[in-house]
Amino acid sequence: MTSGRPDLTVRGGGIFGLAIAYQGARRGAKVRLIEAERIGAGSSGGHVGALAPHVPENWNAKKQFQFESLMMAETFWAEVAQIGGRDPGYGRIGRIQPLMDETQIARAQERAQSAADLWQGRATWQVVEAAQFAPFAPPSPTGLVIHDTLSARAAPRAAGAALVAALQALGVEIVIGEGAEIGPVIHATGAPGLADLSAAFGRPMGNGVKGQSALLRHDAGVAPQIYADSLHLVPHADGTVAIGSTSEREFDAPDTTDAQLETLIDTARRLCPALAQARVIDRWGGVRPRAKSRAPMLGAWPDRPGHFIANGGFKIGFGMAPKVAQVMIDLVLDRQATIPEGFGVQDNL
């Protein structure tokens, strides 16, 4: 303890680790963040940054948690930018999804009513004309798309840099490599951490799933992101569009790109003709942590007093990060257990 401030160590410089360290420092802790390799070395160093909700139906604890986190995001990222002076690339730009036939239209209209109830009037899910989003819009055989106003984006690398700047402004010590732990320890170590947990418990606790993405030079302005054919096309504020990603359970090299990404790029150009001539300026490959339960894995490390786990962000880590950080700091600093059903470490045992 130093000057009455609780000590806290966060292991991992991905989005979960950075957000937890930030929340801990904001709550008055003396924080040391230890990252083995570099900030954003794992899945948080990619391109896409789609902060998008699950469909508003069959509501459960995971969807409620995600909704609350997405609603926290604007204030969270605005404060990060103000404290550190760096732009995280956040924008609540919404999302459109093409509707292929009458069955999809009917289902989307039912979900619009569900969204009106479940999203508490704070965001909408509507069936609208696709033409209003041209030229950054996908072909739609029906001429209609789903437009939701809850989806947002953050530029992953810019968001990581913004959090680092905020941590430095708050006096957080950032150690790259190895460092001594102080106080309780939160392990937010991504796919390598899942492998360590599986070895520690002698059973699979999750696995790494490789993803590949690309960044194209195209200024789409304030157009909403597109989700079609299981592909995200996310316009960023710096005049780029991120597309991704593949989902590979078996792979030889964790950080390379191959023909699968080229197919993805071709698909993106087909889905959004405005990208037909857009130049590819970066390609990325990385491994995302998927917990066994498919929800984030949060809580105390069984049989290891003083150690805690925050892992399993998979494809929704950036959207979940503000709420994950809140509940982990509630648990570790205030001893308040606010982790929802299905998110516990025991749910993966």
CSV table of C-alpha atoms in Angstrom, one decimal:
chain,number,residue,atom,x,y,z
A,1,MET,CA,0.0,0.0,0.0
A,2,THR,CA,1.2,3.5,-0.8
A,3,SER,CA,-0.3,6.7,0.7
A,4,GLY,CA,-3.6,4.8,1.3
A,5,ARG,CA,-4.0,3.8,-2.3
A,6,PRO,CA,-4.5,0.1,-3.0
A,7,ASP,CA,-1.9,-1.6,-5.2
A,8,LEU,CA,-3.0,-3.4,-8.3
A,9,THR,CA,-1.2,-5.3,-11.1
A,10,VAL,CA,-2.8,-5.9,-14.5
A,11,ARG,CA,-1.1,-8.4,-16.8
A,12,GLY,CA,-1.8,-7.9,-20.5
A,13,GLY,CA,-1.7,-4.9,-22.8
A,14,GLY,CA,-4.7,-5.7,-24.9
A,15,ILE,CA,-8.1,-4.0,-24.7
A,16,PHE,CA,-9.2,-5.8,-21.6
A,17,GLY,CA,-6.0,-5.1,-19.7
A,18,LEU,CA,-5.7,-1.5,-20.7
A,19,ALA,CA,-9.4,-0.8,-19.9
A,20,ILE,CA,-9.1,-2.5,-16.5
A,21,ALA,CA,-5.9,-0.6,-15.6
A,22,TYR,CA,-7.6,2.6,-16.6
A,23,GLN,CA,-10.6,2.0,-14.5
A,24,GLY,CA,-8.4,0.9,-11.6
A,25,ALA,CA,-6.4,4.1,-11.8
A,26,ARG,CA,-9.6,6.2,-12.1
A,27,ARG,CA,-10.8,4.5,-8.9
A,28,GLY,CA,-7.7,5.5,-7.0
A,29,ALA,CA,-5.5,2.5,-7.3
A,30,LYS,CA,-1.7,2.5,-7.8
A,31,VAL,CA,-1.6,0.4,-10.9
A,32,ARG,CA,1.3,-1.4,-12.6
A,33,LEU,CA,0.5,-2.9,-16.1
A,34,ILE,CA,2.8,-5.6,-17.3
A,35,GLU,CA,2.8,-6.6,-21.0
A,36,ALA,CA,5.0,-9.4,-22.1
A,37,GLU,CA,5.6,-8.2,-25.7
A,38,ARG,CA,4.0,-4.9,-26.8
A,39,ILE,CA,0.8,-3.0,-26.4
A,40,GLY,CA,-1.8,-4.6,-28.7
A,41,ALA,CA,0.4,-7.5,-29.5
A,42,GLY,CA,-2.5,-9.9,-29.8
A,43,SER,CA,-6.0,-9.5,-31.2
A,44,SER,CA,-6.3,-5.9,-30.0
A,45,GLY,CA,-3.8,-4.8,-32.6
A,46,GLY,CA,-6.0,-5.5,-35.6
A,47,HIS,CA,-8.1,-3.2,-37.8
A,48,VAL,CA,-11.8,-3.8,-37.5
A,49,GLY,CA,-13.1,-2.3,-34.2
A,50,ALA,CA,-16.8,-3.1,-34.8
A,51,LEU,CA,-18.7,-2.4,-31.6
A,52,ALA,CA,-21.9,-4.1,-32.6
A,53,PRO,CA,-24.8,-5.7,-30.6
A,54,HIS,CA,-26.3,-9.1,-30.8
A,55,VAL,CA,-29.8,-9.3,-32.3
A,56,PRO,CA,-32.5,-7.9,-29.9
A,57,GLU,CA,-34.3,-11.2,-29.2
A,58,ASN,CA,-33.9,-14.2,-26.8
A,59,TRP,CA,-32.5,-11.7,-24.3
A,60,ASN,CA,-30.0,-13.1,-21.8
A,61,ALA,CA,-27.3,-11.9,-19.4
A,62,LYS,CA,-24.7,-11.7,-22.1
A,63,LYS,CA,-26.8,-9.5,-24.3
A,64,GLN,CA,-27.8,-7.2,-21.4
A,65,PHE,CA,-24.1,-6.9,-20.4
A,66,GLN,CA,-23.2,-6.1,-24.0
A,67,PHE,CA,-26.0,-3.5,-24.3
A,68,GLU,CA,-24.9,-1.8,-21.1
A,69,SER,CA,-21.3,-1.7,-22.2
A,70,LEU,CA,-22.2,-0.3,-25.6
A,71,MET,CA,-24.2,2.4,-23.9
A,72,MET,CA,-21.2,3.2,-21.7
A,73,ALA,CA,-18.8,3.5,-24.6
A,74,GLU,CA,-19.3,7.1,-25.7
A,75,THR,CA,-18.6,8.5,-22.2
A,76,PHE,CA,-15.8,6.0,-21.6
A,77,TRP,CA,-13.9,6.9,-24.8
A,78,ALA,CA,-14.6,10.6,-24.5
A,79,GLU,CA,-13.0,10.6,-21.0
A,80,VAL,CA,-10.0,8.5,-22.2
A,81,ALA,CA,-9.5,11.1,-25.0
A,82,GLN,CA,-9.8,14.0,-22.6
A,83,ILE,CA,-7.4,12.6,-20.0
A,84,GLY,CA,-4.7,11.4,-22.4
A,85,GLY,CA,-5.1,13.8,-25.3
A,86,ARG,CA,-5.3,11.1,-27.9
A,87,ASP,CA,-8.2,10.3,-30.2
A,88,PRO,CA,-9.4,6.6,-29.9
A,89,GLY,CA,-11.3,6.8,-33.2
A,90,TYR,CA,-14.7,6.2,-31.4
A,91,GLY,CA,-17.9,7.0,-33.2
A,92,ARG,CA,-21.4,5.7,-32.8
A,93,ILE,CA,-22.0,5.5,-36.6
A,94,GLY,CA,-24.6,2.7,-36.6
A,95,ARG,CA,-24.8,-0.3,-38.9
A,96,ILE,CA,-26.7,-1.5,-41.9
A,97,GLN,CA,-27.4,-5.1,-43.0
A,98,PRO,CA,-29.0,-6.0,-46.3
A,99,LEU,CA,-32.3,-7.9,-46.3
A,100,MET,CA,-32.4,-10.6,-48.9
A,101,ASP,CA,-36.0,-11.7,-49.0
A,102,GLU,CA,-39.5,-11.3,-47.5
A,103,THR,CA,-38.7,-13.8,-44.7
A,104,GLN,CA,-35.8,-11.7,-43.5
A,105,ILE,CA,-37.8,-8.5,-43.7
A,106,ALA,CA,-40.5,-10.0,-41.5
A,107,ARG,CA,-37.9,-11.2,-39.0
A,108,ALA,CA,-36.2,-7.8,-39.0
A,109,GLN,CA,-39.5,-6.1,-38.3
A,110,GLU,CA,-40.2,-8.3,-35.4
A,111,ARG,CA,-36.8,-7.5,-34.0
A,112,ALA,CA,-37.5,-3.8,-34.4
A,113,GLN,CA,-40.3,-4.2,-31.9
A,114,SER,CA,-38.0,-6.2,-29.6
A,115,ALA,CA,-35.4,-3.5,-29.8
A,116,ALA,CA,-37.9,-0.8,-28.9
A,117,ASP,CA,-38.6,-2.7,-25.7
A,118,LEU,CA,-35.1,-4.1,-24.8
A,119,TRP,CA,-33.0,-1.1,-25.8
A,120,GLN,CA,-35.1,1.2,-23.7
A,121,GLY,CA,-35.5,3.8,-26.4
A,122,ARG,CA,-31.8,4.6,-26.3
A,123,ALA,CA,-31.2,3.1,-29.8
A,124,THR,CA,-33.3,1.9,-32.7
A,125,TRP,CA,-33.4,-1.1,-35.0
A,126,GLN,CA,-35.4,-0.3,-38.1
A,127,VAL,CA,-36.1,-1.5,-41.6
A,128,VAL,CA,-35.4,1.3,-44.1
A,129,GLU,CA,-34.6,2.0,-47.7
A,130,ALA,CA,-31.0,1.0,-48.7
A,131,ALA,CA,-30.7,3.9,-51.2
A,132,GLN,CA,-30.4,6.5,-48.4
A,133,PHE,CA,-26.9,5.1,-47.5
A,134,ALA,CA,-25.5,5.1,-51.1
A,135,PRO,CA,-22.8,5.0,-52.2
A,136,PHE,CA,-21.4,3.2,-49.1
A,137,ALA,CA,-24.1,0.5,-49.0
A,138,PRO,CA,-24.3,-3.2,-50.0
A,139,PRO,CA,-26.5,-4.5,-52.8
A,140,SER,CA,-30.0,-5.5,-51.4
A,141,PRO,CA,-32.3,-7.6,-53.5
A,142,THR,CA,-35.3,-6.2,-51.6
A,143,GLY,CA,-34.0,-2.6,-51.6
A,144,LEU,CA,-34.2,-2.7,-47.8
A,145,VAL,CA,-31.7,-2.9,-45.0
A,146,ILE,CA,-31.7,-3.1,-41.2
A,147,HIS,CA,-30.4,0.1,-39.7
A,148,ASP,CA,-29.4,0.0,-36.0
A,149,THR,CA,-28.2,3.1,-34.2
A,150,LEU,CA,-26.5,1.2,-31.3
A,151,SER,CA,-23.5,0.0,-33.3
A,152,ALA,CA,-20.3,2.0,-33.0
A,153,ARG,CA,-16.7,1.8,-34.0
A,154,ALA,CA,-13.3,2.3,-32.4
A,155,ALA,CA,-10.0,2.2,-34.3
A,156,PRO,CA,-8.2,-0.6,-32.4
A,157,ARG,CA,-4.6,0.7,-32.6
A,158,ALA,CA,-5.7,4.3,-32.0
A,159,ALA,CA,-7.8,3.2,-29.1
A,160,GLY,CA,-4.9,1.3,-27.6
A,161,ALA,CA,-2.6,4.4,-27.9
A,162,ALA,CA,-5.3,6.6,-26.4
A,163,LEU,CA,-5.6,4.3,-23.4
A,164,VAL,CA,-1.8,4.2,-23.0
A,165,ALA,CA,-1.7,8.0,-23.0
A,166,ALA,CA,-4.5,8.2,-20.4
A,167,LEU,CA,-2.8,5.6,-18.2
A,168,GLN,CA,0.4,7.6,-18.4
A,169,ALA,CA,-1.5,10.8,-17.5
A,170,LEU,CA,-3.0,8.9,-14.5
A,171,GLY,CA,0.4,7.8,-13.3
A,172,VAL,CA,0.1,4.1,-14.2
A,173,GLU,CA,3.4,2.3,-14.5
A,174,ILE,CA,3.6,0.4,-17.8
A,175,VAL,CA,6.2,-2.4,-17.9
A,176,ILE,CA,7.1,-4.2,-21.2
A,177,GLY,CA,8.6,-7.5,-20.5
A,178,GLU,CA,8.7,-8.8,-17.0
A,179,GLY,CA,8.1,-6.9,-13.8
A,180,ALA,CA,7.3,-7.5,-10.1
A,181,GLU,CA,3.6,-7.8,-9.2
A,182,ILE,CA,2.1,-5.4,-6.6
A,183,GLY,CA,-1.2,-6.2,-4.8
A,184,PRO,CA,-3.9,-8.3,-6.4
A,185,VAL,CA,-3.2,-9.4,-10.0
A,186,ILE,CA,-5.7,-9.4,-12.9
A,187,HIS,CA,-4.6,-11.6,-15.8
A,188,ALA,CA,-6.0,-10.2,-19.0
A,189,THR,CA,-3.6,-12.1,-21.2
A,190,GLY,CA,-5.6,-13.2,-24.2
A,191,ALA,CA,-5.0,-16.4,-26.2
A,192,PRO,CA,-1.7,-17.2,-24.5
A,193,GLY,CA,-3.5,-16.8,-21.2
A,194,LEU,CA,-6.2,-19.3,-22.2
A,195,ALA,CA,-3.5,-21.8,-23.0
A,196,ASP,CA,-2.0,-21.2,-19.6
A,197,LEU,CA,-5.3,-21.6,-17.9
A,198,SER,CA,-6.0,-24.9,-19.8
A,199,ALA,CA,-2.6,-26.2,-18.6
A,200,ALA,CA,-3.2,-25.1,-15.0
A,201,PHE,CA,-6.7,-26.7,-14.8
A,202,GLY,CA,-5.9,-29.8,-16.9
A,203,ARG,CA,-8.8,-29.2,-19.2
A,204,PRO,CA,-9.7,-26.9,-22.1
A,205,MET,CA,-10.7,-23.4,-20.9
A,206,GLY,CA,-10.9,-22.0,-24.4
A,207,ASN,CA,-8.8,-21.6,-27.5
A,208,GLY,CA,-7.4,-19.1,-29.8
A,209,VAL,CA,-9.2,-18.5,-33.1
A,210,LYS,CA,-7.2,-16.8,-35.8
A,211,GLY,CA,-8.6,-13.8,-37.7
A,212,GLN,CA,-7.3,-12.0,-40.8
A,213,SER,CA,-8.3,-8.4,-41.7
A,214,ALA,CA,-7.4,-5.7,-44.1
A,215,LEU,CA,-7.4,-1.9,-44.1
A,216,LEU,CA,-8.4,-0.1,-47.3
A,217,ARG,CA,-7.8,3.6,-48.2
A,218,HIS,CA,-11.3,5.0,-48.7
A,219,ASP,CA,-13.1,7.9,-47.0
A,220,ALA,CA,-16.7,6.9,-46.4
A,221,GLY,CA,-17.4,10.0,-44.2
A,222,VAL,CA,-19.9,9.3,-41.5
A,223,ALA,CA,-21.5,6.3,-43.3
A,224,PRO,CA,-22.6,3.4,-41.0
A,225,GLN,CA,-20.7,0.2,-40.9
A,226,ILE,CA,-21.9,-2.7,-43.0
A,227,TYR,CA,-22.4,-6.3,-41.9
A,228,ALA,CA,-23.1,-8.7,-44.7
A,229,ASP,CA,-22.1,-12.3,-45.6
A,230,SER,CA,-20.6,-12.5,-42.0
A,231,LEU,CA,-18.2,-9.7,-42.9
A,232,HIS,CA,-17.7,-6.4,-41.2
A,233,LEU,CA,-16.9,-3.3,-43.3
A,234,VAL,CA,-16.1,-0.5,-40.8
A,235,PRO,CA,-15.4,3.1,-42.0
A,236,HIS,CA,-12.9,4.9,-39.7
A,237,ALA,CA,-12.5,8.6,-39.2
A,238,ASP,CA,-9.0,8.6,-40.7
A,239,GLY,CA,-10.2,7.9,-44.3
A,240,THR,CA,-9.9,4.2,-44.1
A,241,VAL,CA,-12.2,1.2,-44.2
A,242,ALA,CA,-11.4,-2.0,-42.2
A,243,ILE,CA,-12.8,-5.3,-43.4
A,244,GLY,CA,-12.7,-8.6,-41.5
A,245,SER,CA,-12.4,-11.1,-40.5
A,246,THR,CA,-11.7,-14.7,-41.1
A,247,SER,CA,-12.4,-17.2,-38.3
A,248,GLU,CA,-9.9,-20.0,-38.3
A,249,ARG,CA,-9.7,-22.7,-35.6
A,250,GLU,CA,-6.8,-24.5,-37.3
A,251,PHE,CA,-3.8,-22.6,-38.6
A,252,ASP,CA,-0.1,-22.9,-39.0
A,253,ALA,CA,1.1,-19.4,-38.4
A,254,PRO,CA,-0.7,-17.1,-36.0
A,255,ASP,CA,0.2,-13.7,-37.5
A,256,THR,CA,0.4,-14.2,-41.2
A,257,THR,CA,-2.1,-13.5,-44.0
A,258,ASP,CA,-2.9,-15.7,-47.0
A,259,ALA,CA,-5.4,-16.4,-49.8
A,260,GLN,CA,-8.3,-16.4,-47.3
A,261,LEU,CA,-7.8,-12.7,-46.7
A,262,GLU,CA,-7.6,-12.0,-50.5
A,263,THR,CA,-11.0,-13.7,-50.8
A,264,LEU,CA,-12.3,-11.5,-48.0
A,265,ILE,CA,-11.1,-8.4,-49.8
A,266,ASP,CA,-12.8,-9.5,-53.1
A,267,THR,CA,-16.0,-10.2,-51.1
A,268,ALA,CA,-15.9,-6.7,-49.6
A,269,ARG,CA,-15.5,-5.1,-53.0
A,270,ARG,CA,-18.6,-7.1,-54.2
A,271,LEU,CA,-20.6,-6.1,-51.1
A,272,CYS,CA,-19.7,-2.5,-51.4
A,273,PRO,CA,-18.9,-1.3,-54.9
A,274,ALA,CA,-17.6,2.0,-53.6
A,275,LEU,CA,-14.5,0.0,-52.5
A,276,ALA,CA,-13.8,-1.4,-56.0
A,277,GLN,CA,-10.7,0.7,-56.5
A,278,ALA,CA,-9.8,1.3,-52.9
A,279,ARG,CA,-6.1,0.5,-52.2
A,280,VAL,CA,-5.2,-2.1,-49.6
A,281,ILE,CA,-2.8,-0.3,-47.2
A,282,ASP,CA,-2.4,-3.0,-44.5
A,283,ARG,CA,-3.0,-6.7,-43.9
A,284,TRP,CA,-3.2,-8.2,-40.4
A,285,GLY,CA,-3.4,-11.7,-38.9
A,286,GLY,CA,-3.8,-12.5,-35.2
A,287,VAL,CA,-5.3,-14.9,-32.7
A,288,ARG,CA,-8.4,-13.9,-30.7
A,289,PRO,CA,-9.2,-15.5,-27.3
A,290,ARG,CA,-12.4,-17.5,-27.2
A,291,ALA,CA,-13.4,-18.8,-23.8
A,292,LYS,CA,-15.1,-22.2,-23.6
A,293,SER,CA,-18.4,-20.6,-22.5
A,294,ARG,CA,-18.2,-18.2,-25.5
A,295,ALA,CA,-18.8,-15.3,-23.1
A,296,PRO,CA,-16.0,-13.3,-21.5
A,297,MET,CA,-14.4,-15.2,-18.6
A,298,LEU,CA,-14.3,-13.0,-15.5
A,299,GLY,CA,-13.6,-13.6,-11.8
A,300,ALA,CA,-11.3,-14.9,-9.2
A,301,TRP,CA,-8.7,-17.5,-10.1
A,302,PRO,CA,-9.7,-20.7,-8.2
A,303,ASP,CA,-7.1,-21.9,-5.7
A,304,ARG,CA,-4.9,-18.9,-6.4
A,305,PRO,CA,-5.7,-16.2,-3.8
A,306,GLY,CA,-5.2,-12.7,-4.9
A,307,HIS,CA,-5.3,-13.5,-8.6
A,308,PHE,CA,-8.2,-12.8,-11.0
A,309,ILE,CA,-9.0,-13.6,-14.7
A,310,ALA,CA,-10.4,-11.3,-17.4
A,311,ASN,CA,-10.2,-13.1,-20.8
A,312,GLY,CA,-12.3,-14.4,-23.7
A,313,GLY,CA,-13.1,-11.1,-25.5
A,314,PHE,CA,-13.0,-12.9,-28.9
A,315,LYS,CA,-14.9,-10.8,-31.5
A,316,ILE,CA,-16.6,-8.5,-29.0
A,317,GLY,CA,-13.8,-7.4,-26.8
A,318,PHE,CA,-13.8,-3.7,-27.7
A,319,GLY,CA,-17.5,-3.5,-27.2
A,320,MET,CA,-17.4,-5.3,-23.9
A,321,ALA,CA,-14.3,-3.6,-22.5
A,322,PRO,CA,-15.9,-0.6,-20.6
A,323,LYS,CA,-18.3,-2.9,-18.7
A,324,VAL,CA,-15.6,-5.6,-18.2
A,325,ALA,CA,-13.3,-3.1,-16.6
A,326,GLN,CA,-16.1,-1.8,-14.4
A,327,VAL,CA,-17.1,-5.2,-13.0
A,328,MET,CA,-13.5,-6.4,-12.5
A,329,ILE,CA,-12.5,-3.3,-10.5
A,330,ASP,CA,-15.8,-3.7,-8.5
A,331,LEU,CA,-14.7,-7.2,-7.7
A,332,VAL,CA,-11.0,-6.6,-7.0
A,333,LEU,CA,-11.0,-3.2,-5.2
A,334,ASP,CA,-14.5,-3.1,-3.7
A,335,ARG,CA,-15.3,-6.8,-3.2
A,336,GLN,CA,-18.5,-6.3,-5.1
A,337,ALA,CA,-19.5,-9.3,-7.2
A,338,THR,CA,-21.4,-8.0,-10.2
A,339,ILE,CA,-20.3,-10.5,-12.8
A,340,PRO,CA,-23.4,-11.8,-14.7
A,341,GLU,CA,-24.4,-15.4,-15.0
A,342,GLY,CA,-22.4,-17.3,-17.6
A,343,PHE,CA,-19.4,-15.1,-17.3
A,344,GLY,CA,-17.7,-16.8,-14.4
A,345,VAL,CA,-14.5,-18.7,-14.4
A,346,GLN,CA,-16.4,-21.7,-13.1
A,347,ASP,CA,-18.6,-21.6,-16.2
A,348,ASN,CA,-15.6,-22.7,-18.2
A,349,LEU,CA,-14.5,-25.6,-15.9
